[in-house]
PDB file of C-alpha atoms in Angstrom:
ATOM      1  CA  UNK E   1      53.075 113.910  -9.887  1.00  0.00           C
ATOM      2  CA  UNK E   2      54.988 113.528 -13.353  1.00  0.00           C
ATOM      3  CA  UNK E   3      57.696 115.316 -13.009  1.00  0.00           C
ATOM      4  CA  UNK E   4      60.514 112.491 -12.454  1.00  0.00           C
ATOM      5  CA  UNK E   5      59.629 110.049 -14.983  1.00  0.00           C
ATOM      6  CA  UNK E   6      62.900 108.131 -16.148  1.00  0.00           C
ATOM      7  CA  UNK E   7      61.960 105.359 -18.441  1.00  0.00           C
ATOM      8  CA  UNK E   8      65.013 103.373 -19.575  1.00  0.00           C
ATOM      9  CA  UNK E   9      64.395 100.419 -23.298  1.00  0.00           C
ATOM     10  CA  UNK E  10      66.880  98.719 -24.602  1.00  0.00           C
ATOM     11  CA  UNK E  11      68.734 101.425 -26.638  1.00  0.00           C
ATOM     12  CA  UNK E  12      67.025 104.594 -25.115  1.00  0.00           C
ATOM     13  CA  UNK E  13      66.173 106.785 -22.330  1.00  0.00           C
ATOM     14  CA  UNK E  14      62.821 108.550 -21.988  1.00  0.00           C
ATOM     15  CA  UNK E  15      62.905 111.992 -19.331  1.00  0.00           C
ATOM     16  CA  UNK E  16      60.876 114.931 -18.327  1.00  0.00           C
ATOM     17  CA  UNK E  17      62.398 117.937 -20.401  1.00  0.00           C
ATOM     18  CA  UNK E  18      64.760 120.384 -17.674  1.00  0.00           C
ATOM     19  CA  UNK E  19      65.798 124.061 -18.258  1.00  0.00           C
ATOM     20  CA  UNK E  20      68.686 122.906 -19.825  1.00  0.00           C
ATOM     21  CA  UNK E  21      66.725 121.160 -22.803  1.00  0.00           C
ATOM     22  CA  UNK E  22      65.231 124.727 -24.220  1.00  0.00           C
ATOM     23  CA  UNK E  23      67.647 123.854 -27.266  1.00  0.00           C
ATOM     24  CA  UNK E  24      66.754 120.473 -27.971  1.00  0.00           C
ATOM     25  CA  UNK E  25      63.024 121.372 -27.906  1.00  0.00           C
ATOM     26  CA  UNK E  26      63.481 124.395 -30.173  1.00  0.00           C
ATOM     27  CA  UNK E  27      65.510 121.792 -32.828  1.00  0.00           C
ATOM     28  CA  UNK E  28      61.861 119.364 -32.038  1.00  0.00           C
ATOM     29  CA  UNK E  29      59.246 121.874 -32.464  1.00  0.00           C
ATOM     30  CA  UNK E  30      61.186 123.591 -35.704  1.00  0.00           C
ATOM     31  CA  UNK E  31      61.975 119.680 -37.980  1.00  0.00           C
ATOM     32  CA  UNK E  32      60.132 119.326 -40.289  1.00  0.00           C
ATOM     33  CA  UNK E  33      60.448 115.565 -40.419  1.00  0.00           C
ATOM     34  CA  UNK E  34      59.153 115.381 -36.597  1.00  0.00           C
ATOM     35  CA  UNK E  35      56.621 117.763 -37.171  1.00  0.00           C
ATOM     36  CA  UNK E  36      54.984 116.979 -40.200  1.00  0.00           C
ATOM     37  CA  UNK E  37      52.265 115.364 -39.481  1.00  0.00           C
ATOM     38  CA  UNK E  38      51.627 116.839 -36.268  1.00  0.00           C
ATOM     39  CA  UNK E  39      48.824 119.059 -36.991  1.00  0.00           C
ATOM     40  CA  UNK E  40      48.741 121.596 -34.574  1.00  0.00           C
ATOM     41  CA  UNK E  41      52.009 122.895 -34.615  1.00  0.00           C
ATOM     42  CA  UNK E  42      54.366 125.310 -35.710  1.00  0.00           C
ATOM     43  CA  UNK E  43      57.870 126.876 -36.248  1.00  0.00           C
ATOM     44  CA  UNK E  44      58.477 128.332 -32.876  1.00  0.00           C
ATOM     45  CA  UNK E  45      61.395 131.119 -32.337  1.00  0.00           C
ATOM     46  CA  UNK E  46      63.546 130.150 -29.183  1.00  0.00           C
ATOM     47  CA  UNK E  47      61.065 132.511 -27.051  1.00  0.00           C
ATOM     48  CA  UNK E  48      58.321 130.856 -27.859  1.00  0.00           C
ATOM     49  CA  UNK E  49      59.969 127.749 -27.004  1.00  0.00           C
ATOM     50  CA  UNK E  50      60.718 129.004 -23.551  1.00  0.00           C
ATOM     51  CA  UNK E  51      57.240 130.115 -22.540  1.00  0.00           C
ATOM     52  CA  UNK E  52      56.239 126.233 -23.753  1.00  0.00           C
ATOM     53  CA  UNK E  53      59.208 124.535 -21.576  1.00  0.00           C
ATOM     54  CA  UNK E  54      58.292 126.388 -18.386  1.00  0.00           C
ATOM     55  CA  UNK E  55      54.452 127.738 -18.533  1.00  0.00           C
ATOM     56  CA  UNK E  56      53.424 124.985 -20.196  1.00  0.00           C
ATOM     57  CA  UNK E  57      55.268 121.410 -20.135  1.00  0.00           C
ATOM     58  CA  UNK E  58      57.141 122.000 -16.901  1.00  0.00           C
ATOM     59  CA  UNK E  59      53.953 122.874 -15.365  1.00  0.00           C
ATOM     60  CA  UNK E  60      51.830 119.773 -16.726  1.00  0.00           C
ATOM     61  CA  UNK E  61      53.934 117.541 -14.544  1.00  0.00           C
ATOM     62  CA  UNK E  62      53.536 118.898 -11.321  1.00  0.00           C
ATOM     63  CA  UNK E  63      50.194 119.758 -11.697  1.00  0.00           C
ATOM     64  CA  UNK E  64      48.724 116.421 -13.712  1.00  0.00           C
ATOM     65  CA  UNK E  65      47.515 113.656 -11.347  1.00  0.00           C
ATOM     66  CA  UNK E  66      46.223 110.556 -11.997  1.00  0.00           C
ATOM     67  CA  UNK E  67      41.849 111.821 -10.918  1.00  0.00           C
ATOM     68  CA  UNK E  68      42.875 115.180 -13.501  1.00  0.00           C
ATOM     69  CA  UNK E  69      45.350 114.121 -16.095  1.00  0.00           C
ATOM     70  CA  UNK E  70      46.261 117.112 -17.901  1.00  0.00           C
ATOM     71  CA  UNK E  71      49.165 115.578 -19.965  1.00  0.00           C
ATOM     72  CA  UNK E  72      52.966 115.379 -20.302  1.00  0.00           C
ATOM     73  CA  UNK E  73      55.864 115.591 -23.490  1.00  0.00           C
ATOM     74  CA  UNK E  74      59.117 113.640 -22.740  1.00  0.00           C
ATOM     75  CA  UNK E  75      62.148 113.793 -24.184  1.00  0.00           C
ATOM     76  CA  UNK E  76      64.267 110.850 -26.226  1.00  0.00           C
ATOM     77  CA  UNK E  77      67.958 110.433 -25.865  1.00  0.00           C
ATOM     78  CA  UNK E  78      69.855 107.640 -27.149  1.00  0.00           C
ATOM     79  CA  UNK E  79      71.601 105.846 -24.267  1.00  0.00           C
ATOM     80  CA  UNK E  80      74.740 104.849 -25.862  1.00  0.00           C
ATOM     81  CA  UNK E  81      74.845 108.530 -27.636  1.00  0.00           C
ATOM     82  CA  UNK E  82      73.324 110.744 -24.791  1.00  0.00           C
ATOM     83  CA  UNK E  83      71.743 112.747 -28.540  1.00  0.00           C
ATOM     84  CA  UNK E  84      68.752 113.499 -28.461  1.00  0.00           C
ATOM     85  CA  UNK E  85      66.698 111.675 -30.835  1.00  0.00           C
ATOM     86  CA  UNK E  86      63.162 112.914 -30.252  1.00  0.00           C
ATOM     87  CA  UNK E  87      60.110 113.123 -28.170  1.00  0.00           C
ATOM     88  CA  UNK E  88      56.823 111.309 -26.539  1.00  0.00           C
ATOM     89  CA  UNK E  89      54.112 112.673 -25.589  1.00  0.00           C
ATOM     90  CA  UNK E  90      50.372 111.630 -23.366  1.00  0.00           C
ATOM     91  CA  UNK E  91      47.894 113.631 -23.284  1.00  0.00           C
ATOM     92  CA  UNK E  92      43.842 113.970 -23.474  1.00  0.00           C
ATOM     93  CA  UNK E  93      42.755 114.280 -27.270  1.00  0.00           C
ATOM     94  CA  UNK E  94      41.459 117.899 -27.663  1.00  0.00           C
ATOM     95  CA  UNK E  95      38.449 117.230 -28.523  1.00  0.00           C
ATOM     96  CA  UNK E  96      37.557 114.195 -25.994  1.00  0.00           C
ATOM     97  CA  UNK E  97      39.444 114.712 -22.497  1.00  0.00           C
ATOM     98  CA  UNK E  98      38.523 111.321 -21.764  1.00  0.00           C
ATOM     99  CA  UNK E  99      40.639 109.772 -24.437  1.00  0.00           C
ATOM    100  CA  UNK E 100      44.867 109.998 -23.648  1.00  0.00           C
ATOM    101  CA  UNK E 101      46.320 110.302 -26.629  1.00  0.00           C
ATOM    102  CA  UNK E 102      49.793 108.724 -27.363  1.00  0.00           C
ATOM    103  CA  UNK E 103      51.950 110.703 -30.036  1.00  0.00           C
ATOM    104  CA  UNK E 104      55.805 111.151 -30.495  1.00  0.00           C
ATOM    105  CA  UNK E 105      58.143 112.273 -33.224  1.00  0.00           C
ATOM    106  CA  UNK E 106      61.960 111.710 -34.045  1.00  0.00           C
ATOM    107  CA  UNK E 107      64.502 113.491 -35.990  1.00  0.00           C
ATOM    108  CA  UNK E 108      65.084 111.739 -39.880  1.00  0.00           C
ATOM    109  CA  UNK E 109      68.708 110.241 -38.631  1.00  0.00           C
ATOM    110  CA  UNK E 110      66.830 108.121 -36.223  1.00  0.00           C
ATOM    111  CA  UNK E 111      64.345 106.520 -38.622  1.00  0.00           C
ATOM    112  CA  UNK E 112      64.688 102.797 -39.259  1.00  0.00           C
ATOM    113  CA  UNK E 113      66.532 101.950 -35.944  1.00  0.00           C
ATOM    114  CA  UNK E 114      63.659 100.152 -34.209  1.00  0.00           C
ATOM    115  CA  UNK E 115      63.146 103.881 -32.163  1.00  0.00           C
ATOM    116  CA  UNK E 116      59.803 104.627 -32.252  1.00  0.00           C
ATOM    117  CA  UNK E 117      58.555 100.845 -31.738  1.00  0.00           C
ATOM    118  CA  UNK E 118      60.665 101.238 -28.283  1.00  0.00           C
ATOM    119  CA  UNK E 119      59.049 104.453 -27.240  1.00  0.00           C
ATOM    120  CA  UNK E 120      55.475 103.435 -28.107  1.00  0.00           C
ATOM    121  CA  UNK E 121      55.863 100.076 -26.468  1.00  0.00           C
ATOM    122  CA  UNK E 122      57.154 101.359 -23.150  1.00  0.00           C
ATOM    123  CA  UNK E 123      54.877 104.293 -22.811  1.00  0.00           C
ATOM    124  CA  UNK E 124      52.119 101.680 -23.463  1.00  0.00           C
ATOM    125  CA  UNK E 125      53.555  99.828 -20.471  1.00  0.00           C
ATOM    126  CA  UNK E 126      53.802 102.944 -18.805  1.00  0.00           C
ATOM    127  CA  UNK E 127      50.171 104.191 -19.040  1.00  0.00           C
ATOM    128  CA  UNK E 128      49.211 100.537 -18.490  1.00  0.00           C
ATOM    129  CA  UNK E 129      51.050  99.490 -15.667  1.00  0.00           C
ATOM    130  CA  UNK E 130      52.253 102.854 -13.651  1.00  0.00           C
ATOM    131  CA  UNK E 131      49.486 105.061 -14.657  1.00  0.00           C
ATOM    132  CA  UNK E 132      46.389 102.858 -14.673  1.00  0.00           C
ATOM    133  CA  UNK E 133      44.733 103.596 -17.756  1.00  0.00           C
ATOM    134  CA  UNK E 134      42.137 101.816 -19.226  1.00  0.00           C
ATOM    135  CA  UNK E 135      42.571 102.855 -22.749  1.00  0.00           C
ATOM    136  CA  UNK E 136      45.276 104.632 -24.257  1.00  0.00           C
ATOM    137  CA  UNK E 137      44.841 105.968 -28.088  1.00  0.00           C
ATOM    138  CA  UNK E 138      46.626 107.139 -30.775  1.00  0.00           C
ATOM    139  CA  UNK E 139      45.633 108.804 -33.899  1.00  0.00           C
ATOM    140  CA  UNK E 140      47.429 108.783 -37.420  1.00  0.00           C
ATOM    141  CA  UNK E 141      47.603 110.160 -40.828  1.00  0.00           C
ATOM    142  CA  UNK E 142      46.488 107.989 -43.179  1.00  0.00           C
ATOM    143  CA  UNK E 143      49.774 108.053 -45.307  1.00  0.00           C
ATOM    144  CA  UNK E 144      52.072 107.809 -42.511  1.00  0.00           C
ATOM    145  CA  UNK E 145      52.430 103.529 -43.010  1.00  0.00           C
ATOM    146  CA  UNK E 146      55.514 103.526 -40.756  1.00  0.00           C
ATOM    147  CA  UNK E 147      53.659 105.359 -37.402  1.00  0.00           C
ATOM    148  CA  UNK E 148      50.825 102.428 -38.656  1.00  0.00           C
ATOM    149  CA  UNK E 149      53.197  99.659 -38.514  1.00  0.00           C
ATOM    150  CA  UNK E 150      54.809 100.925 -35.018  1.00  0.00           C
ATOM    151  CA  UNK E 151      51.031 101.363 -33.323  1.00  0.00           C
ATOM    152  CA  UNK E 152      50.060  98.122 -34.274  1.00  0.00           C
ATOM    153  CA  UNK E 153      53.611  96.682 -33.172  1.00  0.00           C
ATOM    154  CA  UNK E 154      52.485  98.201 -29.828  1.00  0.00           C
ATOM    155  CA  UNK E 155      49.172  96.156 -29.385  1.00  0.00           C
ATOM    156  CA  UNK E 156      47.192  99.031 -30.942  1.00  0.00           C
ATOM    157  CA  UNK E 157      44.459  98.115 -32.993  1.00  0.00           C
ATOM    158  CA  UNK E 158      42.102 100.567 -35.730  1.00  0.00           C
ATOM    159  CA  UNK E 159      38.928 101.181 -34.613  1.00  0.00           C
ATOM    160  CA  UNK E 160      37.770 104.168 -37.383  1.00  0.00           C
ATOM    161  CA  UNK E 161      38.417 107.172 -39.467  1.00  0.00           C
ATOM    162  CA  UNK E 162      37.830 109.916 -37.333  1.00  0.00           C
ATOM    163  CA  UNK E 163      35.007 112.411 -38.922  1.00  0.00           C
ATOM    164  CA  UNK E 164      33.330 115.666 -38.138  1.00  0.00           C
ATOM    165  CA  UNK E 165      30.975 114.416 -36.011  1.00  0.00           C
ATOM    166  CA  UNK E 166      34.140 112.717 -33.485  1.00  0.00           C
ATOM    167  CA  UNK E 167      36.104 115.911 -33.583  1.00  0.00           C
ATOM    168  CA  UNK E 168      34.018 118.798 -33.338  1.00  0.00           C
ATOM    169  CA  UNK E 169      35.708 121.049 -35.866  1.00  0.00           C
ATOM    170  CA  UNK E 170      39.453 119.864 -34.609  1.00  0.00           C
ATOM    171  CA  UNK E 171      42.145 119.557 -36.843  1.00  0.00           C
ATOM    172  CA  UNK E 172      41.660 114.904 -36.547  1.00  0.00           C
ATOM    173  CA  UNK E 173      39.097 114.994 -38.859  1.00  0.00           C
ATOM    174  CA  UNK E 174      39.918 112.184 -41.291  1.00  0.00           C
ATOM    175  CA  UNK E 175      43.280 110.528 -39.155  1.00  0.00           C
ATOM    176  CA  UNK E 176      42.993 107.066 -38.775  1.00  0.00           C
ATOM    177  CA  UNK E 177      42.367 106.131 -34.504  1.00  0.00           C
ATOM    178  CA  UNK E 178      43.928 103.153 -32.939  1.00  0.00           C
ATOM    179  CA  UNK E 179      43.138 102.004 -29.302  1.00  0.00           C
ATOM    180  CA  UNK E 180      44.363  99.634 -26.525  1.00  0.00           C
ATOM    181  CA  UNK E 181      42.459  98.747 -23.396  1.00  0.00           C
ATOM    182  CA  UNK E 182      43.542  97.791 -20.299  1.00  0.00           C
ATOM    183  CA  UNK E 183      42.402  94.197 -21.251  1.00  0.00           C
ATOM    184  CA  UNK E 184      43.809  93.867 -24.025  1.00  0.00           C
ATOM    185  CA  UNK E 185      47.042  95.065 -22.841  1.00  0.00           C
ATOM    186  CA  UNK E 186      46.498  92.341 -19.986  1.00  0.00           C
ATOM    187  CA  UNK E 187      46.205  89.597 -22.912  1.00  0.00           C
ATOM    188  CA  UNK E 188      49.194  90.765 -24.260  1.00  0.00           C
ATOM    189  CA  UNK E 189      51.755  91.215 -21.837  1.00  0.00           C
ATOM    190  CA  UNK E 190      50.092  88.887 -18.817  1.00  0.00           C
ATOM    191  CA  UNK E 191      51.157  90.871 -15.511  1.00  0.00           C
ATOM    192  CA  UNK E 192      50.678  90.479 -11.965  1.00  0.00           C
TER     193      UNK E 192
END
């Protein structure tokens, strides 16, 4: 069901990874930058990365629908570049399936360009208006002020520190959650 999404902002485009991105998503998964406060992840060797692009992420968007969302990771390119500048992702939080979960990282060059304001704010839209949601999420390290600034740019408000008792041992305890309902998305942005 996912597995043509083309989303175009003002200075970027935002794809399904293809076969021919195994590269780019090894260069993702192994920055530090992108991946440093993503806290389930690893260095991956170029193998690994393969099993993920086709058992994994290729798979997710043929087989997630809208009644049994299992998730999706996009890819960032710049438009006026074709570079790839990072990724997006949507998918349920591990340790509440009923909670989609907005995250997304980009490479250090790319910082400070008004990027990751872009890609939160049209996969907002996205979930909103395409997909249907009611509530999209998005949890954050407490010392990351720039992801703070860009959730909150995207109609995202804080709603808690997530403890023990949220997560169920998972590796959120103590990130900050933001939220945006359906509603409030409605209030913002005032479609038909």
């Amino acid at each position: 069901m996912y597995n043509n999404i083309r989303i175009e902002t003002e200075q970027l485009i935002i794809r399904n990874f293809m076969n021919d991105d195994l590269q780019d998503l090894y260069n993702i998964v192994n920055a530090e930058e992108i991946m440093e406060y993503v806290p389930f992840t690893k260095s991956r060797k170029i193998v690994e990365c393969e099993n993920l692009l086709h058992n994994i992420m290729m798979k997710r968007y043929k087989e997630s629908t809208p009644e049994n969302f299992v998730g999706f990771i996009l890819l960032v390119t710049c438009k006026e570049t074709n570079k790839v500048v990072g990724f997006v992702g949507l998918c349920p939080l591990t340790y509440d399936k009923t909670e989609n979960e907005l995250f997304y990282g980009l490479f250090k060059e790319y910082w400070g360009k008004g990027y990751g304001t872009e890609i939160a704010k049209s996969m907002v839209k996205y979930g909103m208006e395409y997909m249907k949601l009611s509530k999209m999420v998005a949890t954050v390290n407490e010392g990351n002020d720039i992801s703070i600034k860009i959730l909150i740019k995207a109609g995202m408000n804080y709603e808690k520190i997530i403890d023990d008792e949220d997560t169920k041992d998972s590796s959120y305890e103590g990130e900050l959650f933001y939220s945006i309902s359906l509603n409030e998305y409605l209030g913002i942005n005032s479609i038909a």
